[in-house]
mmCIF file of C-alpha atoms and ligand atoms in Angstrom:
data_model
loop_
_atom_site.group_PDB
_atom_site.id
_atom_site.type_symbol
_atom_site.label_atom_id
_atom_site.label_comp_id
_atom_site.label_asym_id
_atom_site.label_seq_id
_atom_site.Cartn_x
_atom_site.Cartn_y
_atom_site.Cartn_z
ATOM 1 C CA MET A 21 16.284 8.287 -18.229
ATOM 2 C CA THR A 22 13.436 8.462 -21.471
ATOM 3 C CA PRO A 23 11.101 5.756 -20.790
ATOM 4 C CA SER A 24 11.570 2.716 -22.761
ATOM 5 C CA ALA A 25 10.052 -0.567 -23.849
ATOM 6 C CA ASP A 26 12.897 -2.238 -21.369
ATOM 7 C CA ASP A 27 12.863 0.685 -19.161
ATOM 8 C CA PRO A 28 8.780 1.041 -18.753
ATOM 9 C CA LEU A 29 7.024 3.530 -16.566
ATOM 10 C CA LEU A 30 5.536 1.361 -13.824
ATOM 11 C CA LEU A 31 1.568 1.765 -13.607
ATOM 12 C CA THR A 32 1.133 -1.127 -11.033
ATOM 13 C CA PRO A 33 0.662 -1.438 -7.640
ATOM 14 C CA GLY A 34 4.282 -1.113 -6.759
ATOM 15 C CA PRO A 35 7.281 -0.561 -6.810
ATOM 16 C CA LEU A 36 6.579 2.480 -8.624
ATOM 17 C CA THR A 37 8.594 5.022 -10.894
ATOM 18 C CA THR A 38 10.944 6.548 -8.734
ATOM 19 C CA SER A 39 12.589 9.755 -9.080
ATOM 20 C CA PRO A 40 15.988 10.164 -10.800
ATOM 21 C CA VAL A 41 17.008 11.961 -7.729
ATOM 22 C CA THR A 42 15.890 9.568 -5.869
ATOM 23 C CA LYS A 43 17.558 6.561 -7.996
ATOM 24 C CA GLN A 44 20.517 8.594 -7.651
ATOM 25 C CA ALA A 45 20.832 8.661 -3.800
ATOM 26 C CA MET A 46 21.762 4.841 -4.005
ATOM 27 C CA LEU A 47 24.889 5.111 -5.214
ATOM 28 C CA ARG A 48 26.660 5.249 -2.211
ATOM 29 C CA ASP A 49 27.954 2.553 0.112
ATOM 30 C CA ARG A 50 26.987 3.236 3.354
ATOM 31 C CA GLY A 51 28.069 1.020 6.383
ATOM 32 C CA SER A 52 25.389 -0.028 9.133
ATOM 33 C CA ARG A 53 27.427 1.103 11.835
ATOM 34 C CA GLU A 54 28.478 4.373 10.487
ATOM 35 C CA PRO A 55 27.175 7.545 12.740
ATOM 36 C CA ASP A 56 26.130 9.405 9.086
ATOM 37 C CA PHE A 57 23.991 6.214 8.416
ATOM 38 C CA ILE A 58 22.465 5.562 12.186
ATOM 39 C CA ALA A 59 21.251 9.675 11.776
ATOM 40 C CA THR A 60 19.255 8.960 8.084
ATOM 41 C CA THR A 61 17.593 6.164 10.194
ATOM 42 C CA ALA A 62 16.711 8.315 12.929
ATOM 43 C CA ARG A 63 15.578 10.911 10.702
ATOM 44 C CA VAL A 64 13.598 8.589 8.725
ATOM 45 C CA ARG A 65 11.908 7.188 11.643
ATOM 46 C CA ARG A 66 10.866 10.636 12.367
ATOM 47 C CA ARG A 67 9.712 12.147 9.582
ATOM 48 C CA LEU A 68 7.604 8.637 8.881
ATOM 49 C CA VAL A 69 5.702 9.637 12.431
ATOM 50 C CA GLU A 70 5.474 13.282 11.232
ATOM 51 C CA LEU A 71 3.866 12.052 8.170
ATOM 52 C CA MET A 72 0.745 10.529 10.831
ATOM 53 C CA GLY A 73 -0.211 14.381 11.857
ATOM 54 C CA GLU A 74 0.239 15.721 15.999
ATOM 55 C CA ALA A 75 0.160 12.184 17.596
ATOM 56 C CA SER A 76 3.396 12.498 19.686
ATOM 57 C CA ASP A 77 2.746 9.447 21.172
ATOM 58 C CA LEU A 78 3.731 7.074 18.179
ATOM 59 C CA THR A 79 7.220 5.407 17.172
ATOM 60 C CA CYS A 80 8.338 4.063 14.394
ATOM 61 C CA VAL A 81 9.068 0.669 13.305
ATOM 62 C CA PRO A 82 10.976 -0.013 10.120
ATOM 63 C CA VAL A 83 11.245 -3.641 8.956
ATOM 64 C CA GLN A 84 13.737 -5.475 6.566
ATOM 65 C CA GLY A 85 11.778 -6.858 3.480
ATOM 66 C CA SER A 86 8.568 -6.315 1.512
ATOM 67 C CA GLY A 87 5.573 -4.363 2.858
ATOM 68 C CA THR A 88 3.654 -8.192 4.112
ATOM 69 C CA PHE A 89 6.850 -8.256 6.492
ATOM 70 C CA ALA A 90 6.094 -5.532 8.351
ATOM 71 C CA VAL A 91 2.392 -6.769 8.747
ATOM 72 C CA GLU A 92 2.993 -9.893 9.316
ATOM 73 C CA ALA A 93 5.348 -8.755 12.435
ATOM 74 C CA THR A 94 3.257 -5.711 13.451
ATOM 75 C CA LEU A 95 -0.190 -8.549 13.576
ATOM 76 C CA GLY A 96 2.495 -11.131 15.274
ATOM 77 C CA SER A 97 3.986 -8.585 18.052
ATOM 78 C CA LEU A 98 0.938 -7.031 19.087
ATOM 79 C CA VAL A 99 -1.357 -9.520 19.115
ATOM 80 C CA PRO A 100 -0.687 -11.723 22.091
ATOM 81 C CA ALA A 101 -1.241 -15.452 22.009
ATOM 82 C CA SER A 102 -4.337 -15.775 24.168
ATOM 83 C CA GLY A 103 -5.614 -12.524 21.886
ATOM 84 C CA LYS A 104 -7.867 -13.071 18.915
ATOM 85 C CA VAL A 105 -8.201 -10.986 15.376
ATOM 86 C CA LEU A 106 -11.253 -10.025 13.568
ATOM 87 C CA ILE A 107 -9.894 -9.224 9.753
ATOM 88 C CA LEU A 108 -12.048 -6.950 7.854
ATOM 89 C CA SER A 109 -11.698 -8.692 4.332
ATOM 90 C CA ASN A 110 -12.530 -8.061 0.215
ATOM 91 C CA GLY A 111 -9.474 -8.675 -1.166
ATOM 92 C CA VAL A 112 -5.773 -10.642 -1.461
ATOM 93 C CA TYR A 113 -4.233 -8.238 1.722
ATOM 94 C CA GLY A 114 -7.006 -9.059 3.757
ATOM 95 C CA ARG A 115 -6.749 -12.786 3.434
ATOM 96 C CA ARG A 116 -3.512 -12.483 3.561
ATOM 97 C CA MET A 117 -4.140 -11.842 6.571
ATOM 98 C CA ALA A 118 -5.597 -14.331 7.844
ATOM 99 C CA THR A 119 -3.455 -16.777 6.479
ATOM 100 C CA MET A 120 -0.835 -15.019 8.735
ATOM 101 C CA CYS A 121 -3.082 -16.057 11.725
ATOM 102 C CA ARG A 122 -3.399 -19.469 10.399
ATOM 103 C CA TYR A 123 0.304 -19.767 9.617
ATOM 104 C CA TRP A 124 1.001 -19.146 13.572
ATOM 105 C CA GLY A 125 -2.245 -20.759 14.725
ATOM 106 C CA ARG A 126 -3.584 -17.540 16.267
ATOM 107 C CA ALA A 127 -7.620 -17.317 16.885
ATOM 108 C CA HIS A 128 -8.961 -15.161 14.115
ATOM 109 C CA VAL A 129 -12.404 -14.863 12.257
ATOM 110 C CA VAL A 130 -13.033 -12.950 9.235
ATOM 111 C CA LEU A 131 -15.324 -11.148 8.352
ATOM 112 C CA GLU A 132 -15.386 -10.287 4.205
ATOM 113 C CA THR A 133 -17.473 -8.888 2.224
ATOM 114 C CA GLU A 134 -17.851 -9.321 -1.929
ATOM 115 C CA GLU A 135 -14.324 -7.473 -3.751
ATOM 116 C CA SER A 136 -16.821 -4.487 -5.150
ATOM 117 C CA VAL A 137 -18.207 -3.838 -1.722
ATOM 118 C CA PRO A 138 -16.352 -1.799 1.292
ATOM 119 C CA ASN A 139 -16.121 -3.095 4.825
ATOM 120 C CA ASP A 140 -19.123 -2.787 6.687
ATOM 121 C CA PRO A 141 -18.836 -0.727 10.167
ATOM 122 C CA GLU A 142 -22.427 -1.986 10.790
ATOM 123 C CA ALA A 143 -21.203 -5.883 10.405
ATOM 124 C CA LEU A 144 -18.025 -5.143 12.876
ATOM 125 C CA ASP A 145 -20.103 -2.909 15.877
ATOM 126 C CA GLN A 146 -22.155 -6.317 15.756
ATOM 127 C CA ALA A 147 -19.637 -8.878 15.669
ATOM 128 C CA LEU A 148 -17.943 -7.391 18.048
ATOM 129 C CA GLY A 149 -20.732 -7.080 20.457
ATOM 130 C CA ASP A 150 -21.043 -10.676 19.821
ATOM 131 C CA ASP A 151 -17.875 -11.442 20.968
ATOM 132 C CA LEU A 152 -15.772 -10.850 23.401
ATOM 133 C CA SER A 153 -12.666 -12.668 23.198
ATOM 134 C CA ILE A 154 -11.664 -10.305 20.275
ATOM 135 C CA THR A 155 -8.968 -7.976 20.901
ATOM 136 C CA HIS A 156 -7.881 -6.841 17.939
ATOM 137 C CA VAL A 157 -9.394 -5.754 14.462
ATOM 138 C CA ALA A 158 -7.532 -5.882 11.297
ATOM 139 C CA VAL A 159 -8.415 -3.556 8.519
ATOM 140 C CA VAL A 160 -6.645 -2.844 4.985
ATOM 141 C CA HIS A 161 -7.184 1.023 3.835
ATOM 142 C CA CYS A 162 -7.198 0.784 0.340
ATOM 143 C CA GLU A 163 -7.240 -2.835 -0.684
ATOM 144 C CA THR A 164 -5.154 -2.904 -4.060
ATOM 145 C CA THR A 165 -6.223 -6.254 -5.461
ATOM 146 C CA THR A 166 -9.037 -3.474 -7.029
ATOM 147 C CA GLY A 167 -8.203 -0.314 -6.065
ATOM 148 C CA ILE A 168 -11.684 -0.039 -3.718
ATOM 149 C CA MET A 169 -11.142 2.296 -0.215
ATOM 150 C CA ASN A 170 -12.132 0.969 2.970
ATOM 151 C CA PRO A 171 -14.242 3.644 6.051
ATOM 152 C CA VAL A 172 -11.159 3.735 7.728
ATOM 153 C CA GLY A 173 -12.697 6.673 9.906
ATOM 154 C CA GLU A 174 -15.559 5.013 10.727
ATOM 155 C CA ILE A 175 -14.139 1.346 11.621
ATOM 156 C CA ALA A 176 -11.341 2.688 14.365
ATOM 157 C CA GLU A 177 -15.026 4.574 15.524
ATOM 158 C CA VAL A 178 -16.510 1.245 16.172
ATOM 159 C CA THR A 179 -13.390 -0.518 17.138
ATOM 160 C CA ALA A 180 -12.595 2.107 19.706
ATOM 161 C CA ASP A 181 -16.554 2.139 21.704
ATOM 162 C CA HIS A 182 -15.614 -1.989 21.496
ATOM 163 C CA GLY A 183 -12.125 -0.546 23.317
ATOM 164 C CA ARG A 184 -10.402 -3.407 20.877
ATOM 165 C CA GLY A 185 -7.301 -2.821 19.503
ATOM 166 C CA LEU A 186 -6.902 -1.759 15.602
ATOM 167 C CA ILE A 187 -4.156 -2.190 12.552
ATOM 168 C CA VAL A 188 -4.770 -0.897 9.473
ATOM 169 C CA ASP A 189 -2.593 -1.657 6.812
ATOM 170 C CA ALA A 190 -1.852 1.477 4.927
ATOM 171 C CA MET A 191 0.305 0.254 2.204
ATOM 172 C CA SER A 192 -1.222 1.699 -0.757
ATOM 173 C CA THR A 193 -2.156 4.988 0.885
ATOM 174 C CA PHE A 194 0.567 6.329 3.648
ATOM 175 C CA GLY A 195 1.772 9.627 2.170
ATOM 176 C CA ALA A 196 -0.712 10.072 -0.489
ATOM 177 C CA LEU A 197 -4.148 9.638 1.576
ATOM 178 C CA GLU A 198 -4.811 11.468 4.623
ATOM 179 C CA LEU A 199 -5.333 8.914 7.836
ATOM 180 C CA GLY A 200 -7.578 11.895 9.689
ATOM 181 C CA SER A 201 -7.687 11.660 13.237
ATOM 182 C CA TYR A 202 -8.363 8.727 13.790
ATOM 183 C CA THR A 203 -6.059 6.126 16.377
ATOM 184 C CA ALA A 204 -4.504 3.087 15.794
ATOM 185 C CA ASP A 205 -2.431 0.632 17.713
ATOM 186 C CA ALA A 206 -0.634 0.189 14.551
ATOM 187 C CA VAL A 207 -0.511 1.882 10.185
ATOM 188 C CA VAL A 208 1.828 -0.412 8.262
ATOM 189 C CA ALA A 209 3.120 0.703 5.437
ATOM 190 C CA SER A 210 6.602 0.390 3.306
ATOM 191 C CA ALA A 211 9.088 3.044 1.476
ATOM 192 C CA ASN A 212 7.952 1.829 -2.300
ATOM 193 C CA LYS A 213 4.890 2.694 -2.652
ATOM 194 C CA CYS A 214 3.315 6.496 -2.430
ATOM 195 C CA LEU A 215 6.311 7.536 -0.228
ATOM 196 C CA GLU A 216 7.925 7.271 -4.219
ATOM 197 C CA GLY A 217 10.685 5.180 -2.224
ATOM 198 C CA VAL A 218 12.773 1.796 -3.534
ATOM 199 C CA PRO A 219 11.685 -1.377 -2.139
ATOM 200 C CA GLY A 220 13.263 -2.768 0.736
ATOM 201 C CA PHE A 221 11.791 -2.468 4.101
ATOM 202 C CA GLY A 222 8.396 -1.438 5.480
ATOM 203 C CA PHE A 223 7.697 0.475 8.762
ATOM 204 C CA ALA A 224 4.959 0.268 11.220
ATOM 205 C CA ILE A 225 3.888 3.424 12.975
ATOM 206 C CA VAL A 226 3.165 1.907 16.301
ATOM 207 C CA ARG A 227 1.502 3.643 19.437
ATOM 208 C CA GLN A 228 4.104 3.473 22.315
ATOM 209 C CA GLN A 229 1.963 1.758 24.928
ATOM 210 C CA ALA A 230 0.634 -1.433 22.571
ATOM 211 C CA ILE A 231 4.382 -1.247 21.096
ATOM 212 C CA GLN A 232 5.545 -1.455 25.313
ATOM 213 C CA ASN A 233 2.881 -4.623 26.174
ATOM 214 C CA ALA A 234 3.963 -6.637 22.466
ATOM 215 C CA LYS A 235 7.500 -7.328 24.624
ATOM 216 C CA GLY A 236 7.284 -11.281 24.417
ATOM 217 C CA ASN A 237 4.712 -11.690 21.826
ATOM 218 C CA ALA A 238 6.576 -12.338 18.434
ATOM 219 C CA PRO A 239 6.267 -15.937 17.014
ATOM 220 C CA SER A 240 9.213 -15.191 15.052
ATOM 221 C CA LEU A 241 12.759 -14.069 15.811
ATOM 222 C CA SER A 242 13.195 -11.947 12.500
ATOM 223 C CA LEU A 243 9.665 -10.341 12.914
ATOM 224 C CA ASP A 244 9.684 -9.465 16.624
ATOM 225 C CA LEU A 245 8.479 -5.698 16.138
ATOM 226 C CA TYR A 246 9.103 -4.883 19.835
ATOM 227 C CA GLU A 247 12.726 -6.357 19.790
ATOM 228 C CA GLN A 248 13.551 -4.206 16.215
ATOM 229 C CA TRP A 249 12.034 -1.280 18.152
ATOM 230 C CA ALA A 250 14.162 -2.013 21.557
ATOM 231 C CA GLN A 251 17.266 -1.625 19.760
ATOM 232 C CA PHE A 252 16.410 1.208 17.597
ATOM 233 C CA GLU A 253 15.739 2.917 21.265
ATOM 234 C CA ALA A 254 18.999 1.471 22.597
ATOM 235 C CA ASP A 255 21.322 2.862 20.385
ATOM 236 C CA GLY A 256 19.258 3.258 16.827
ATOM 237 C CA GLN A 257 20.670 0.584 14.855
ATOM 238 C CA TRP A 258 18.732 -2.211 13.176
ATOM 239 C CA ARG A 259 18.697 -5.602 14.311
ATOM 240 C CA PHE A 260 20.429 -6.998 11.667
ATOM 241 C CA THR A 261 21.753 -6.009 8.002
ATOM 242 C CA PRO A 262 19.689 -2.990 7.089
ATOM 243 C CA PRO A 263 18.481 -1.856 3.326
ATOM 244 C CA THR A 264 21.059 0.820 3.379
ATOM 245 C CA HIS A 265 20.346 2.153 -0.365
ATOM 246 C CA VAL A 266 16.461 2.178 0.194
ATOM 247 C CA VAL A 267 16.912 4.114 3.630
ATOM 248 C CA THR A 268 18.872 6.425 1.853
ATOM 249 C CA ALA A 269 16.944 6.492 -1.054
ATOM 250 C CA LEU A 270 13.943 6.768 1.122
ATOM 251 C CA ASP A 271 15.285 9.788 2.912
ATOM 252 C CA GLN A 272 15.552 11.613 -0.411
ATOM 253 C CA ALA A 273 12.416 10.633 -1.240
ATOM 254 C CA LEU A 274 10.757 12.125 1.928
ATOM 255 C CA ASP A 275 12.355 15.673 0.859
ATOM 256 C CA GLU A 276 10.709 15.407 -2.856
ATOM 257 C CA LEU A 277 7.351 14.581 -0.528
ATOM 258 C CA THR A 278 8.158 17.942 1.164
ATOM 259 C CA GLU A 279 8.950 19.776 -1.852
ATOM 260 C CA GLU A 280 6.161 18.413 -3.410
ATOM 261 C CA GLY A 281 3.796 20.135 -0.565
ATOM 262 C CA GLY A 282 2.982 16.699 1.337
ATOM 263 C CA VAL A 283 0.567 14.414 1.958
ATOM 264 C CA LYS A 284 -2.024 16.524 0.456
ATOM 265 C CA SER A 285 -0.327 17.925 -2.523
ATOM 266 C CA ARG A 286 0.826 14.141 -3.261
ATOM 267 C CA GLY A 287 -2.923 13.119 -2.964
ATOM 268 C CA GLU A 288 -4.495 15.915 -5.261
ATOM 269 C CA ARG A 289 -1.429 14.580 -8.491
ATOM 270 C CA TYR A 290 -2.717 11.225 -7.936
ATOM 271 C CA ARG A 291 -6.355 12.024 -7.796
ATOM 272 C CA GLN A 292 -5.923 14.120 -10.723
ATOM 273 C CA ASN A 293 -4.171 11.196 -12.597
ATOM 274 C CA ARG A 294 -7.049 8.950 -11.783
ATOM 275 C CA GLU A 295 -9.370 11.840 -13.083
ATOM 276 C CA VAL A 296 -7.798 11.851 -16.800
ATOM 277 C CA LEU A 297 -7.408 8.139 -16.429
ATOM 278 C CA VAL A 298 -11.034 6.984 -15.526
ATOM 279 C CA SER A 299 -12.292 9.960 -18.371
ATOM 280 C CA GLY A 300 -10.364 8.631 -21.081
ATOM 281 C CA MET A 301 -11.153 4.992 -19.964
ATOM 282 C CA ARG A 302 -14.777 5.727 -19.801
ATOM 283 C CA ASP A 303 -14.151 7.779 -23.321
ATOM 284 C CA MET A 304 -13.123 4.037 -25.221
ATOM 285 C CA ARG A 305 -16.113 2.423 -23.064
ATOM 286 C CA PHE A 306 -13.786 0.441 -20.501
ATOM 287 C CA ALA A 307 -16.039 -0.293 -17.235
ATOM 288 C CA SER A 308 -14.811 -0.590 -13.621
ATOM 289 C CA PRO A 309 -16.390 -3.195 -10.876
ATOM 290 C CA ILE A 310 -15.048 -0.370 -8.661
ATOM 291 C CA PRO A 311 -18.081 2.521 -7.680
ATOM 292 C CA ASP A 312 -16.442 5.652 -8.003
ATOM 293 C CA ALA A 313 -17.815 6.662 -4.469
ATOM 294 C CA VAL A 314 -15.566 3.667 -3.044
ATOM 295 C CA GLN A 315 -12.753 4.469 -6.231
ATOM 296 C CA SER A 316 -9.279 5.095 -4.965
ATOM 297 C CA PRO A 317 -6.878 7.531 -6.789
ATOM 298 C CA ILE A 318 -4.292 4.470 -6.369
ATOM 299 C CA ILE A 319 -4.624 2.280 -8.790
ATOM 300 C CA THR A 320 -8.039 1.105 -11.075
ATOM 301 C CA THR A 321 -9.066 -2.103 -12.028
ATOM 302 C CA TRP A 322 -11.229 -2.652 -15.751
ATOM 303 C CA TYR A 323 -13.129 -5.363 -17.598
ATOM 304 C CA TYR A 324 -11.859 -6.942 -20.190
ATOM 305 C CA PRO A 325 -13.489 -5.598 -23.376
ATOM 306 C CA LYS A 326 -16.433 -8.385 -24.650
ATOM 307 C CA ASP A 327 -15.198 -8.063 -28.217
ATOM 308 C CA SER A 328 -13.366 -11.238 -28.546
ATOM 309 C CA ARG A 329 -10.286 -10.235 -30.294
ATOM 310 C CA PHE A 330 -8.826 -8.577 -26.862
ATOM 311 C CA ASP A 331 -5.874 -10.464 -25.720
ATOM 312 C CA PHE A 332 -4.176 -9.315 -22.937
ATOM 313 C CA PRO A 333 -0.659 -10.612 -22.891
ATOM 314 C CA GLY A 334 -0.764 -9.383 -26.146
ATOM 315 C CA PHE A 335 -2.339 -5.990 -24.842
ATOM 316 C CA CYS A 336 0.015 -5.895 -22.406
ATOM 317 C CA GLU A 337 3.157 -6.381 -24.816
ATOM 318 C CA LEU A 338 1.626 -3.391 -26.935
ATOM 319 C CA LEU A 339 1.778 -0.850 -23.624
ATOM 320 C CA ARG A 340 5.176 -1.808 -22.980
ATOM 321 C CA LEU A 341 6.478 -1.589 -26.816
ATOM 322 C CA ARG A 342 4.625 2.145 -25.316
ATOM 323 C CA SER A 343 6.852 2.502 -22.779
ATOM 324 C CA TYR A 344 3.920 1.579 -19.979
ATOM 325 C CA ALA A 345 4.242 -1.423 -17.795
ATOM 326 C CA ILE A 346 0.364 -2.442 -16.253
ATOM 327 C CA TYR A 347 -0.530 -5.683 -14.223
ATOM 328 C CA PRO A 348 -3.138 -7.667 -14.662
ATOM 329 C CA GLY A 349 -6.343 -7.463 -11.655
ATOM 330 C CA LYS A 350 -6.604 -9.511 -8.585
ATOM 331 C CA LEU A 351 -10.586 -9.619 -9.289
ATOM 332 C CA THR A 352 -11.805 -13.413 -8.232
ATOM 333 C CA GLN A 353 -14.790 -13.221 -10.525
ATOM 334 C CA SER A 354 -13.811 -11.488 -13.919
ATOM 335 C CA PRO A 355 -10.923 -11.314 -15.740
ATOM 336 C CA THR A 356 -10.080 -7.693 -15.521
ATOM 337 C CA PHE A 357 -6.818 -5.824 -15.829
ATOM 338 C CA ARG A 358 -5.462 -2.647 -13.190
ATOM 339 C CA ILE A 359 -3.745 1.042 -14.350
ATOM 340 C CA GLY A 360 -2.008 2.321 -11.150
ATOM 341 C CA CYS A 361 -2.178 6.125 -10.490
ATOM 342 C CA ILE A 362 0.985 6.705 -7.935
ATOM 343 C CA GLY A 363 4.290 7.139 -8.157
ATOM 344 C CA ARG A 364 6.249 9.669 -9.650
ATOM 345 C CA VAL A 365 3.530 10.437 -12.837
ATOM 346 C CA ASP A 366 2.028 12.739 -13.767
ATOM 347 C CA ALA A 367 -1.302 13.606 -15.895
ATOM 348 C CA ASP A 368 0.360 13.883 -18.814
ATOM 349 C CA ASP A 369 1.945 10.075 -17.956
ATOM 350 C CA MET A 370 -2.053 9.500 -17.835
ATOM 351 C CA ARG A 371 -2.816 10.743 -20.970
ATOM 352 C CA GLY A 372 0.063 8.681 -22.539
ATOM 353 C CA VAL A 373 -1.121 5.540 -21.565
ATOM 354 C CA LEU A 374 -4.714 6.253 -23.069
ATOM 355 C CA ALA A 375 -3.489 6.859 -26.071
ATOM 356 C CA ALA A 376 -0.993 3.851 -25.587
ATOM 357 C CA VAL A 377 -4.706 1.774 -24.911
ATOM 358 C CA ARG A 378 -6.214 3.531 -28.037
ATOM 359 C CA THR A 379 -3.464 2.292 -30.231
ATOM 360 C CA ALA A 380 -3.598 -1.211 -28.692
ATOM 361 C CA LEU A 381 -6.835 -1.323 -29.358
ATOM 362 C CA ASP A 382 -6.710 -0.549 -32.547
ATOM 363 C CA ALA A 383 -3.943 -3.299 -33.526
ATOM 364 C CA MET A 384 -5.705 -5.976 -32.470
ATOM 365 C CA GLY A 385 -8.864 -4.783 -34.140
ATOM 366 C CA VAL A 386 -11.196 -3.678 -31.222
ATOM 367 C CA VAL A 387 -13.944 -1.424 -31.881
ATOM 368 C CA ASP A 388 -13.764 -0.249 -28.116
ATOM 369 C CA GLY A 389 -13.590 -1.318 -23.919
ATOM 370 C CA ALA A 390 -17.065 -1.983 -23.796
ATOM 371 C CA PRO A 391 -17.422 -5.221 -21.160
ATOM 372 C CA PRO A 392 -19.210 -8.260 -21.737
ATOM 373 C CA THR A 393 -22.384 -7.091 -19.389
ATOM 374 C CA ALA A 394 -22.586 -3.337 -21.430
HETATM 375 C C1 PLP B 410 1.749 -3.828 -1.676
HETATM 376 C C2 PLP B 410 0.821 -4.141 -0.395
HETATM 377 C C3 PLP B 410 1.397 -4.658 0.932
HETATM 378 C C4 PLP B 410 2.886 -5.603 0.901
HETATM 379 O O1 PLP B 410 2.693 -6.332 -0.279
HETATM 380 P P1 PLP B 410 4.365 -6.622 -0.580
HETATM 381 O O2 PLP B 410 4.214 -7.460 -2.040
HETATM 382 O O3 PLP B 410 4.435 -7.288 0.334
HETATM 383 O O4 PLP B 410 5.358 -5.246 -0.810
HETATM 384 C C5 PLP B 410 0.446 -4.946 1.651
HETATM 385 N N1 PLP B 410 -0.775 -4.662 1.408
HETATM 386 C C6 PLP B 410 -1.644 -3.535 0.786
HETATM 387 C C7 PLP B 410 -2.784 -3.048 0.857
HETATM 388 C C8 PLP B 410 -0.076 -3.786 -0.491
HETATM 389 O O5 PLP B 410 -1.275 -2.846 -1.333
#
């Protein structure tokens, strides 16, 4: 199980490196109607709700597919055809929610900030005051496009003051960052990010009232969150073929989250990963477009060095040969790359990737990571 060029550590936005025990949990074929699997599904649903803290009026609705499927099911089912969504956007995932609304012909407005600037609660306050037809606000907790943190607590407060519903895409933070005490109609995440499970389903943690109100809203059969919930409540089963191996793996990964000390301890490990990574990258004069104050412990974004000998595909290949996978950035204005801090990785792995970055720069003849503007 030692990482190699063919099986690198995934320092990416997900899917991520998982533990050997989580992978082993999948070496088993389970029938979707077996009592034992139904019990696993119920346990996973309950444990995911428990990660939200005290709130007892919440239910978990898993949805087959990647995280986007769960976001689409939630947005499409909670917002009625007569509703209107205000989407706070500063990256790919905010823009994707707007695209979903366009597909279904749902009324929406987008409140955009630059990709290196967090969502603006004051502008939201203004917009909700100006447009009383807005029924819901949708926000991305950590915009994984860049790793920027959005002020979800303040946004929840403003939304509640105006009496509108809130949908939070907490895909890349759920399981690692405490969500705070705000109320949301739904918080959406997936099995394969900070929960350190494998890809195959997402889920929404929804308020009972919100799911009960969602009947008949969905523009899609398979992405009808209400019907999915109603089936779980009726007989504990998934509506269509469940990703049995993925559910089993997440049950195991949740044991490991508990063993690690819960969300707080996991967040600590990721924060430590970020500290080591960011300080090592700065020592090599790399610079990030994201200000420190809003830099998540999830993923970091770095400008390409100004040195013309830097070649990103070559850089990636050199890192892969040393058993590290990293991804390009998604910033629209300047070329960047991203290095993640999440998954089954620790500070030693971060020191490892830093050494590999240094070696790769040397191999390309690049003196340091200083960006064009420095
Ligand atoms: C990963 C992610 C998603 C879902 O992406 P998929 O590729 O569909 O899993 C949605 N929102 C955010 C913020 C994410 O990080």
